[in-house]
mmCIF file of C-alpha atoms in Angstrom:
data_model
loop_
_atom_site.group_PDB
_atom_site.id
_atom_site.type_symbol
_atom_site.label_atom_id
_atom_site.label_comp_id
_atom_site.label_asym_id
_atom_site.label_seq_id
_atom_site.Cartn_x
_atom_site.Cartn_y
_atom_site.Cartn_z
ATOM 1 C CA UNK A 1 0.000 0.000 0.000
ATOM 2 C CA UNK A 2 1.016 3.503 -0.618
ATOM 3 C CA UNK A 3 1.099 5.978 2.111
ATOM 4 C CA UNK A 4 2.211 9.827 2.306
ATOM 5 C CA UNK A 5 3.635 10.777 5.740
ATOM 6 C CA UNK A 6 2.749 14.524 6.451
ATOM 7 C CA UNK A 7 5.248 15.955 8.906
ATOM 8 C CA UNK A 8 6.656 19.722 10.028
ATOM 9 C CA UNK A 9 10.218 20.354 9.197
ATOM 10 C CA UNK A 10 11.606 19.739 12.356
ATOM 11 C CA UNK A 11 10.242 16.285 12.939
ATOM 12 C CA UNK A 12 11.945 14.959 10.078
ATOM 13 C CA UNK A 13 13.595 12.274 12.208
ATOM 14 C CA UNK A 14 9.918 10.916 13.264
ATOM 15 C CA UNK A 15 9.117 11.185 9.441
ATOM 16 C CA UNK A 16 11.879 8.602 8.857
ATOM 17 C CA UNK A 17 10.902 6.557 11.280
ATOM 18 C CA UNK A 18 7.668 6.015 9.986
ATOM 19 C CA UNK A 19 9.078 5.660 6.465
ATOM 20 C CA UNK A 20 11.136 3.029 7.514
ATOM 21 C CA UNK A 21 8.559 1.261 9.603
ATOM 22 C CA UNK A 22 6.448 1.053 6.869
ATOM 23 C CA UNK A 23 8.847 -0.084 4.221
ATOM 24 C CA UNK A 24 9.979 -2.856 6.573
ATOM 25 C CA UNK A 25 6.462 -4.262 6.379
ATOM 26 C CA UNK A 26 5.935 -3.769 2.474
ATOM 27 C CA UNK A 27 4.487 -0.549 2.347
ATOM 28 C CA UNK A 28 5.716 2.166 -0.069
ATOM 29 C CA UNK A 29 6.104 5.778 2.416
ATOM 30 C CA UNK A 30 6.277 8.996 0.570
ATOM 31 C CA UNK A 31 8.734 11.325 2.810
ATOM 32 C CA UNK A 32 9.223 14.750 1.089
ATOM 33 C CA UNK A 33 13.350 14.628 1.936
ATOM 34 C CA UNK A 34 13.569 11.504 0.450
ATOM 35 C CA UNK A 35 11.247 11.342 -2.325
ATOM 36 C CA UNK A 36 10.493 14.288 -3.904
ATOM 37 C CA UNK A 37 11.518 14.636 -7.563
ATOM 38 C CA UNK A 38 14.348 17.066 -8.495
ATOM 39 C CA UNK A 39 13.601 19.834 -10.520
ATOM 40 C CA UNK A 40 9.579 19.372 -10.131
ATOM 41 C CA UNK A 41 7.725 22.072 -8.723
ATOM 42 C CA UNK A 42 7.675 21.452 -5.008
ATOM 43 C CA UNK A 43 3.280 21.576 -4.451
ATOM 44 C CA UNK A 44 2.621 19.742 -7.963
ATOM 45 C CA UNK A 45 4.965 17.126 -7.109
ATOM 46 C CA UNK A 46 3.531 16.742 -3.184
ATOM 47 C CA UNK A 47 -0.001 16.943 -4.814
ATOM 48 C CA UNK A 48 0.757 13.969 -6.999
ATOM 49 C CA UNK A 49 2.309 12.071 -4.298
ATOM 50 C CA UNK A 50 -0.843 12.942 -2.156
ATOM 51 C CA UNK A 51 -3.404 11.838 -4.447
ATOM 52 C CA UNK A 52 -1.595 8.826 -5.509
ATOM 53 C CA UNK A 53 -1.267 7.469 -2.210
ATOM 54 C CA UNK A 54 -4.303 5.657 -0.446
ATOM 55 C CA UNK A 55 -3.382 6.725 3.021
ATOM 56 C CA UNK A 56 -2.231 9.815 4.626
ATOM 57 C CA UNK A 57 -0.512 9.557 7.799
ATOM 58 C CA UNK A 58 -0.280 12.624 9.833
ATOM 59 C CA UNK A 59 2.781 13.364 12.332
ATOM 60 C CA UNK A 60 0.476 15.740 14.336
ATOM 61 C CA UNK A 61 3.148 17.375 16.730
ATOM 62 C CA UNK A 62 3.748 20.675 18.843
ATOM 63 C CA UNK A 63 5.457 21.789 15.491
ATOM 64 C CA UNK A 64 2.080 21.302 13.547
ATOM 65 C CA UNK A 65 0.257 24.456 14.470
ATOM 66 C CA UNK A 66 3.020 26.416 12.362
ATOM 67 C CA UNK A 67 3.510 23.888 10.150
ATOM 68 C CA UNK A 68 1.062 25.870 6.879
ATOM 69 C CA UNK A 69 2.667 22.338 4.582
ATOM 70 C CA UNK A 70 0.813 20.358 6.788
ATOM 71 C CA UNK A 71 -2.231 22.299 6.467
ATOM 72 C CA UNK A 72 -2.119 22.327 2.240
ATOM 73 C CA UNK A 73 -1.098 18.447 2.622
ATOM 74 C CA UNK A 74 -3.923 17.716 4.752
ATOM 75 C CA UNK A 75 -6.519 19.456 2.377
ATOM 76 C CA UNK A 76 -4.955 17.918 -0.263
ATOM 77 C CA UNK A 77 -6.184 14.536 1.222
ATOM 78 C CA UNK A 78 -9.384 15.721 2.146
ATOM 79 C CA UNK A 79 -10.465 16.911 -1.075
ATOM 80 C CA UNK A 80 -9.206 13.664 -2.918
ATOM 81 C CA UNK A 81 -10.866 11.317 -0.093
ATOM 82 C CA UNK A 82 -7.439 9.988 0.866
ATOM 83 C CA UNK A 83 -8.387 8.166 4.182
ATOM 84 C CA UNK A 84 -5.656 10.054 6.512
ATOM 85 C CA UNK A 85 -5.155 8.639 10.627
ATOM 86 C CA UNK A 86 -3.522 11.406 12.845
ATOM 87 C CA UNK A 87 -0.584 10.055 14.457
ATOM 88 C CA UNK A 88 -0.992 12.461 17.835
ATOM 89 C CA UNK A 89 2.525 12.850 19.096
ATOM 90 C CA UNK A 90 3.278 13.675 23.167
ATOM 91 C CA UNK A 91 -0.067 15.293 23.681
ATOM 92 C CA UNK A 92 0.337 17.493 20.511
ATOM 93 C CA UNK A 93 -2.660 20.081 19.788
ATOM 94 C CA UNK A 94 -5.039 18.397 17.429
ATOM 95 C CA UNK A 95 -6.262 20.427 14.441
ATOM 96 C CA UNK A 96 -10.823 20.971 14.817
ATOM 97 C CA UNK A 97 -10.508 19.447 10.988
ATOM 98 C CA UNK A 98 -8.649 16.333 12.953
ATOM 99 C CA UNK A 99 -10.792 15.766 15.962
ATOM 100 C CA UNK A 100 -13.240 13.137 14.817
ATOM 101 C CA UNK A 101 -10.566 11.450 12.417
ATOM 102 C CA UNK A 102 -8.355 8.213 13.197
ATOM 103 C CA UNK A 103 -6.312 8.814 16.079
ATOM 104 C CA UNK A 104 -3.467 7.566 17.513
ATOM 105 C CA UNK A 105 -2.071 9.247 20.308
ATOM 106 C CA UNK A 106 1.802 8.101 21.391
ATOM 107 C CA UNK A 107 4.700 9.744 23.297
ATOM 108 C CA UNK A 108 7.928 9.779 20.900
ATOM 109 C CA UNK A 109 9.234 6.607 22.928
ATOM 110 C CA UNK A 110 6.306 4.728 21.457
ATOM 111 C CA UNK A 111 6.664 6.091 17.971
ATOM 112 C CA UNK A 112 8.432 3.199 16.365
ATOM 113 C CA UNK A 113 6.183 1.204 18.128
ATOM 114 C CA UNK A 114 2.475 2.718 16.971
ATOM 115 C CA UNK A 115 4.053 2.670 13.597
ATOM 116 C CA UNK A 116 4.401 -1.092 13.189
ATOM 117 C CA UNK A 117 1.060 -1.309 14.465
ATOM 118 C CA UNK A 118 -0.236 0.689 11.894
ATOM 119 C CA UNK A 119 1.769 -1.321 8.998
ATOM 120 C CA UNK A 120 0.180 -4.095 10.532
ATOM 121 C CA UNK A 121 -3.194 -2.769 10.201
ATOM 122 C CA UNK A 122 -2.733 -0.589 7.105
ATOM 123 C CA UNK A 123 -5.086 -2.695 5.362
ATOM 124 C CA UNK A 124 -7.654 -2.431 7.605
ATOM 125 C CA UNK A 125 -10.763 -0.058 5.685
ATOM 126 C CA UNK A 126 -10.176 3.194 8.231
ATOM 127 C CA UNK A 127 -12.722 5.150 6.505
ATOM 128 C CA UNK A 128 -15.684 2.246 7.993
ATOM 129 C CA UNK A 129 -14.764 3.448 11.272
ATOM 130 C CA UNK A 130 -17.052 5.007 13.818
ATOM 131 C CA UNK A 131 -16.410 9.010 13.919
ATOM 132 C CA UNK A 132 -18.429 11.480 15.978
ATOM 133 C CA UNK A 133 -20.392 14.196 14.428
ATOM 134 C CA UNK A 134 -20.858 17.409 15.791
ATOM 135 C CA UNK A 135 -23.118 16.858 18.692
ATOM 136 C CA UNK A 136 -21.001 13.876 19.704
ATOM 137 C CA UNK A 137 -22.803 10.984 18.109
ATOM 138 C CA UNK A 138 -21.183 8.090 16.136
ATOM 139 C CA UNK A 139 -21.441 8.184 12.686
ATOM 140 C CA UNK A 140 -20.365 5.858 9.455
ATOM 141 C CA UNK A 141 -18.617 7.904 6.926
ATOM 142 C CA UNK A 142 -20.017 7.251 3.838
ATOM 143 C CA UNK A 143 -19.030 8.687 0.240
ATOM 144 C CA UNK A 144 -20.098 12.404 1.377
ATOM 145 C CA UNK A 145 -16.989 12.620 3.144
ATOM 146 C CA UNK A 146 -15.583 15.677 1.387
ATOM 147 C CA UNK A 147 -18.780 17.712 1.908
ATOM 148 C CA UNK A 148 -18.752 16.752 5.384
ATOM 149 C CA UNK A 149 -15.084 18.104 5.979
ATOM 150 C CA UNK A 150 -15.513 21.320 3.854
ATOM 151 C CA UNK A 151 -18.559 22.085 5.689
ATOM 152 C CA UNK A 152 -16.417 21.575 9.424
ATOM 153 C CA UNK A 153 -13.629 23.647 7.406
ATOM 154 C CA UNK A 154 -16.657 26.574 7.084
ATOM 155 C CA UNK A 155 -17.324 26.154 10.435
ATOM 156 C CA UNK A 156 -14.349 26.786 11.908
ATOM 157 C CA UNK A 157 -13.332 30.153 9.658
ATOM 158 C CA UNK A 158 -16.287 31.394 10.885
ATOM 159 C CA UNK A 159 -15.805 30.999 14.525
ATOM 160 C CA UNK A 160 -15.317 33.808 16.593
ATOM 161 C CA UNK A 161 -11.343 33.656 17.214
ATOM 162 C CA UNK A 162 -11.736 33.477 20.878
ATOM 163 C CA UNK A 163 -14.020 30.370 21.489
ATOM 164 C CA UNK A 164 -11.884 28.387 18.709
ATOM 165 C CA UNK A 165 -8.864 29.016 21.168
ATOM 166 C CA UNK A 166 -11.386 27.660 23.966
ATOM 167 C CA UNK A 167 -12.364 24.747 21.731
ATOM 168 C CA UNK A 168 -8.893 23.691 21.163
ATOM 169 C CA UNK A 169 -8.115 24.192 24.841
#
């Protein structure tokens, strides 16, 4: 299976281990350092790599708040329905977009560990699992997945500044 790993800058050594988890267990991992092409323009080559891949997986770290890549990679996925789990690193601030996604929430002396779990269960169909809709109720996600993330993405530019700071608090 091909998978993207979305990381900030400087948790490029997490990136790698992810990249080589995977790989050990037959999985293809897209890293930027490693695989980007030379001489191709840096978003059209990420976008390919994005919507090529079947999975996203998401380093979300204390560096991912300033981390705009991350943001364009992630809505990349979204609008291509790339099924994308949130790797939540040492308690890292989770994006509103990421709340109801696949989690998994590790310290970075578990890392290499929740990645071979994941190889494990790449396979697995993420997007049949369970999510929780706005009020807090499980849902299925179905097709309409893209709709249902650019209307959360509306939701959030229009909150007042303030509460969205209490939100993610």
């Amino acid at each position: 299976m091909k998978v993207f790993i979305s990381y900030p800058g400087p948790d490029l050594p997490l990136a790698e281990i992810a990249q080589m988890t995977f790989e050990k267990t037959g999985h293809y991992a897209w890293v930027y350092k490693h695989n980007k092409t030379p001489g191709a323009p840096t978003w059209g080559d990420i976008g390919k790599a994005i919507t090529s891949s079947e999975r996203m997986i998401f380093l979300n770290t204390k560096a991912t708040p300033s981390s705009e890549g991350q943001t364009r990679e992630r809505n990349i996925a979204f609008n291509n329905s790339i099924s994308l789990i949130s790797v939540v690193v040492d308690g890292a601030e989770v994006p509103p977009e990421l709340s109801g996604d696949n989690q998994e929430r590790v310290s970075t002396e578990g890392f290499r560990d929740c990645c071979i779990r994941l190889a494990e269960r790449l396979h697995e169909n993420f997007d049949e699992q369970p999510k929780l809709d706005s009020g807090g109720a499980a849902t299925q996600r179905g097709p309409d997945r893209v709709e249902h993330i650019k209307s959360l993405n509306a939701r959030t530019k229009d909150m007042n500044p303030e509460r969205l700071t209490r939100c993610r608090e």
